[in-house]
Coordinates of N, CA, C and O in Angstrom, one line a residue:
X1 N 0.8 -1.2 0.0 CA 0.0 0.0 0.0 C 0.9 1.2 0.0 O 1.9 1.3 0.7
X2 N 0.5 2.2 -0.8 CA 1.2 3.5 -0.8 C 0.6 4.5 0.1 O -0.3 4.2 0.8
X3 N 1.2 5.7 0.1 CA 0.8 6.8 1.0 C -0.7 7.1 0.9 O -1.4 7.2 1.9
X4 N -1.2 7.2 -0.3 CA -2.6 7.5 -0.6 C -3.5 6.4 0.0 O -4.6 6.7 0.6
X5 N -3.1 5.2 -0.2 CA -3.9 4.1 0.4 C -4.0 4.2 1.9 O -5.1 3.9 2.5
X6 N -2.9 4.4 2.5 CA -2.9 4.5 4.0 C -3.7 5.7 4.5 O -4.5 5.5 5.5
X7 N -3.6 6.8 3.9 CA -4.4 8.0 4.3 C -5.9 7.7 4.1 O -6.7 7.9 5.0
X8 N -6.3 7.1 3.0 CA -7.6 6.7 2.7 C -8.2 5.7 3.7 O -9.3 5.7 4.2
X9 N -7.3 4.6 3.9 CA -7.7 3.6 4.8 C -8.0 4.1 6.2 O -9.0 3.7 6.9
X10 N -7.1 5.0 6.7 CA -7.3 5.5 8.1 C -8.5 6.4 8.1 O -9.3 6.3 9.0
X11 N -8.7 7.3 7.1 CA -9.9 8.1 7.0 C -11.2 7.4 7.0 O -12.1 7.7 7.8
X12 N -11.3 6.4 6.1 CA -12.5 5.6 6.1 C -12.7 4.8 7.4 O -13.8 4.6 7.8
X13 N -11.6 4.3 8.0 CA -11.8 3.6 9.2 C -12.3 4.5 10.3 O -13.2 4.1 11.1
X14 N -11.9 5.8 10.4 CA -12.4 6.7 11.3 C -13.9 6.9 11.1 O -14.7 7.0 12.0
X15 N -14.3 7.1 9.8 CA -15.7 7.3 9.5 C -16.5 6.1 10.0 O -17.6 6.2 10.5
X16 N -16.0 4.9 9.7 CA -16.8 3.7 10.1 C -16.8 3.5 11.6 O -17.9 3.0 12.1
X17 N -15.8 3.8 12.3 CA -15.8 3.8 13.8 C -16.9 4.7 14.3 O -17.7 4.3 15.2
X18 N -16.9 5.9 13.8 CA -17.9 6.9 14.2 C -19.3 6.4 14.0 O -20.2 6.4 14.8
X19 N -19.5 5.8 12.8 CA -20.8 5.2 12.4 C -21.2 4.1 13.4 O -22.3 4.0 13.9
X20 N -20.3 3.2 13.6 CA -20.5 2.0 14.5 C -20.8 2.5 15.9 O -21.8 2.0 16.5
X21 N -20.1 3.4 16.4 CA -20.3 3.9 17.8 C -21.7 4.6 17.9 O -22.4 4.4 18.9
X22 N -22.1 5.2 16.8 CA -23.4 5.8 16.8 C -24.5 4.7 16.8 O -25.5 4.8 17.5
X23 N -24.3 3.7 16.0 CA -25.3 2.6 15.9 C -25.4 1.9 17.2 O -26.5 1.4 17.6
X24 N -24.3 1.7 17.9 CA -24.3 1.1 19.2 C -24.7 2.0 20.3 O -24.7 1.6 21.5
X25 N -25.1 3.2 20.0 CA -25.6 4.2 21.0 C -24.5 4.6 22.0 O -24.8 4.9 23.2
X26 N -23.2 4.5 21.6 CA -22.1 4.9 22.5 C -21.9 6.4 22.3 O -21.4 7.0 23.3
X27 N -22.1 7.0 21.2 CA -22.0 8.4 21.0 C -23.3 8.9 20.2 O -23.8 8.1 19.3
X28 N -23.7 10.1 20.4 CA -24.8 10.6 19.7 C -24.4 11.3 18.4 O -23.3 11.8 18.3
X29 N -25.2 11.3 17.4 CA -24.9 12.0 16.2 C -24.8 13.5 16.3 O -24.3 14.2 15.5
X30 N -25.3 14.0 17.5 CA -25.2 15.4 17.8 C -24.1 15.8 18.7 O -23.9 16.9 19.1
X31 N -23.2 14.8 19.0 CA -22.1 15.0 19.9 C -20.9 15.6 19.1 O -20.7 15.4 17.9
X32 N -20.1 16.4 19.8 CA -18.9 17.0 19.2 C -18.0 15.8 18.7 O -17.4 15.9 17.6
X33 N -17.8 14.8 19.5 CA -16.9 13.7 19.1 C -17.4 13.1 17.7 O -16.6 12.8 16.9
X34 N -18.7 12.8 17.6 CA -19.2 12.1 16.4 C -18.9 13.0 15.2 O -18.4 12.6 14.1
X35 N -19.2 14.3 15.3 CA -19.0 15.3 14.2 C -17.5 15.4 13.9 O -17.1 15.5 12.7
X36 N -16.7 15.5 14.9 CA -15.3 15.7 14.7 C -14.7 14.4 14.0 O -13.9 14.6 13.1
X37 N -15.1 13.2 14.4 CA -14.6 12.0 13.7 C -15.1 12.0 12.2 O -14.3 11.7 11.4
X38 N -16.3 12.5 12.0 CA -16.7 12.6 10.6 C -15.9 13.6 9.8 O -15.5 13.4 8.7
X39 N -15.6 14.7 10.4 CA -14.8 15.8 9.8 C -13.4 15.2 9.5 O -12.9 15.3 8.3
X40 N -12.7 14.7 10.4 CA -11.3 14.2 10.2 C -11.3 13.0 9.2 O -10.5 13.0 8.3
X41 N -12.2 12.1 9.4 CA -12.3 10.9 8.5 C -12.6 11.3 7.0 O -11.9 10.9 6.1
X42 N -13.5 12.2 6.9 CA -13.9 12.7 5.5 C -12.7 13.5 4.9 O -12.4 13.3 3.7
X43 N -12.1 14.3 5.7 CA -10.9 15.1 5.2 C -9.8 14.2 4.7 O -9.2 14.4 3.7
X44 N -9.5 13.1 5.5 CA -8.4 12.2 5.2 C -8.8 11.4 3.9 O -8.0 11.2 3.0
X45 N -10.0 10.9 3.9 CA -10.5 10.2 2.7 C -10.5 11.2 1.4 O -10.1 10.7 0.3
X46 N -10.8 12.4 1.6 CA -10.7 13.4 0.6 C -9.3 13.6 0.1 O -9.1 13.7 -1.1
X47 N -8.4 13.7 1.0 CA -7.0 13.9 0.6 C -6.5 12.7 -0.2 O -5.9 12.8 -1.3
X48 N -6.9 11.5 0.2 CA -6.5 10.3 -0.5 C -7.1 10.3 -1.9 O -6.5 9.9 -2.9
X49 N -8.4 10.8 -2.0 CA -9.0 10.8 -3.3 C -8.3 11.8 -4.3 O -8.2 11.6 -5.5
X50 N -7.9 12.9 -3.7 CA -7.1 13.9 -4.5 C -5.8 13.2 -5.0 O -5.4 13.4 -6.1
X51 N -5.1 12.5 -4.1 CA -3.9 11.9 -4.4 C -4.0 10.9 -5.5 O -3.1 10.7 -6.3
X52 N -5.1 10.2 -5.6 CA -5.3 9.2 -6.6 C -6.1 9.8 -7.8 O -6.4 9.1 -8.8
X53 N -6.5 11.1 -7.7 CA -7.2 11.8 -8.7 C -8.5 11.1 -9.1 O -8.7 10.8 -10.3
X54 N -9.3 10.8 -8.1 CA -10.6 10.2 -8.4 C -11.7 11.2 -8.1 O -12.1 11.3 -6.9
X55 N -12.2 11.9 -9.1 CA -13.1 13.1 -8.9 C -14.4 12.8 -8.2 O -14.8 13.6 -7.3
X56 N -15.1 11.7 -8.5 CA -16.3 11.4 -7.8 C -16.2 11.4 -6.2 O -17.0 12.0 -5.5
X57 N -15.1 10.8 -5.8 CA -14.9 10.8 -4.3 C -14.3 12.1 -3.8 O -14.5 12.4 -2.6
X58 N -13.6 12.8 -4.6 CA -13.2 14.1 -4.2 C -14.4 15.0 -3.9 O -14.4 15.7 -2.9
X59 N -15.4 15.0 -4.8 CA -16.6 15.7 -4.6 C -17.3 15.2 -3.3 O -17.7 16.1 -2.4
X60 N -17.5 13.9 -3.2 CA -18.2 13.4 -2.1 C -17.5 13.8 -0.7 O -18.2 14.3 0.2
X61 N -16.3 13.5 -0.7 CA -15.5 13.8 0.6 C -15.4 15.3 0.9 O -15.4 15.7 2.0
X62 N -15.3 16.1 -0.2 CA -15.2 17.6 0.1 C -16.6 18.1 0.7 O -16.5 18.8 1.6
X63 N -17.7 17.6 0.1 CA -19.0 18.0 0.7 C -19.1 17.4 2.1 O -19.6 18.2 3.0
X64 N -18.8 16.2 2.3 CA -18.9 15.6 3.7 C -18.0 16.4 4.7 O -18.4 16.6 5.8
X65 N -16.8 16.7 4.3 CA -15.9 17.5 5.1 C -16.5 18.9 5.4 O -16.5 19.3 6.6
X66 N -17.0 19.5 4.4 CA -17.6 20.9 4.6 C -18.8 20.8 5.5 O -18.9 21.6 6.5
X67 N -19.7 19.9 5.3 CA -20.9 19.8 6.1 C -20.5 19.4 7.6 O -21.0 20.0 8.5
X68 N -19.5 18.6 7.8 CA -19.1 18.2 9.1 C -18.4 19.4 9.8 O -18.6 19.6 11.0
X69 N -17.7 20.2 9.0 CA -17.0 21.4 9.6 C -18.1 22.4 10.1 O -18.0 22.9 11.2
X70 N -19.1 22.7 9.2 CA -20.1 23.6 9.6 C -20.9 23.1 10.9 O -21.1 23.8 11.8
X71 N -21.2 21.8 10.9 CA -21.8 21.2 12.1 C -21.0 21.3 13.3 O -21.5 21.6 14.4
X72 N -19.7 21.0 13.2 CA -18.8 21.1 14.3 C -18.7 22.6 14.8 O -18.7 22.8 16.1
X73 N -18.6 23.5 13.9 CA -18.5 24.9 14.4 C -19.8 25.3 15.1 O -19.8 26.0 16.1
X74 N -20.9 24.9 14.6 CA -22.2 25.2 15.2 C -22.2 24.6 16.6 O -22.7 25.2 17.6
X75 N -21.8 23.3 16.8 CA -21.8 22.7 18.1 C -20.9 23.4 19.1 O -21.2 23.6 20.2
X76 N -19.7 23.8 18.6 CA -18.7 24.4 19.4 C -19.1 25.8 19.8 O -18.7 26.3 20.9
X77 N -19.8 26.6 19.0 CA -20.1 28.0 19.3 C -21.6 28.3 19.6 O -21.9 29.4 19.7
X78 N -22.4 27.2 19.8 CA -23.8 27.5 20.1 C -23.8 27.9 21.6 O -23.0 27.6 22.4
X79 N -24.8 28.8 21.8 CA -25.0 29.3 23.2 C -25.6 28.3 24.1 O -26.6 27.6 23.7
X80 N -25.0 28.1 25.2 CA -25.4 27.1 26.2 C -26.5 27.8 27.0 O -26.4 28.9 27.4
X81 N -27.6 27.0 27.3 CA -28.6 27.6 28.2 C -28.1 27.8 29.6 O -27.3 27.0 30.1
X82 N -28.6 28.9 30.3 CA -28.1 29.2 31.6 C -28.5 28.2 32.6 O -29.3 27.7 33.0

């Protein structure tokens, strides 16, 4: 396996771990951890897609990363009730 394969493998593994933890009800889909794992995993898978020049997955992972980033920022900066 080359560098792109490793980056992609790690990224997809992170995404799948987040998904599994959510299915097992260990973390909520609204938790910072879940969204952070999605952001990091999608970004890594996106980098791997760029390295292998596979446009469909570049688009998929770019959108996934962007949506995760927006969700993460909302969670981190939302006003907490008193």
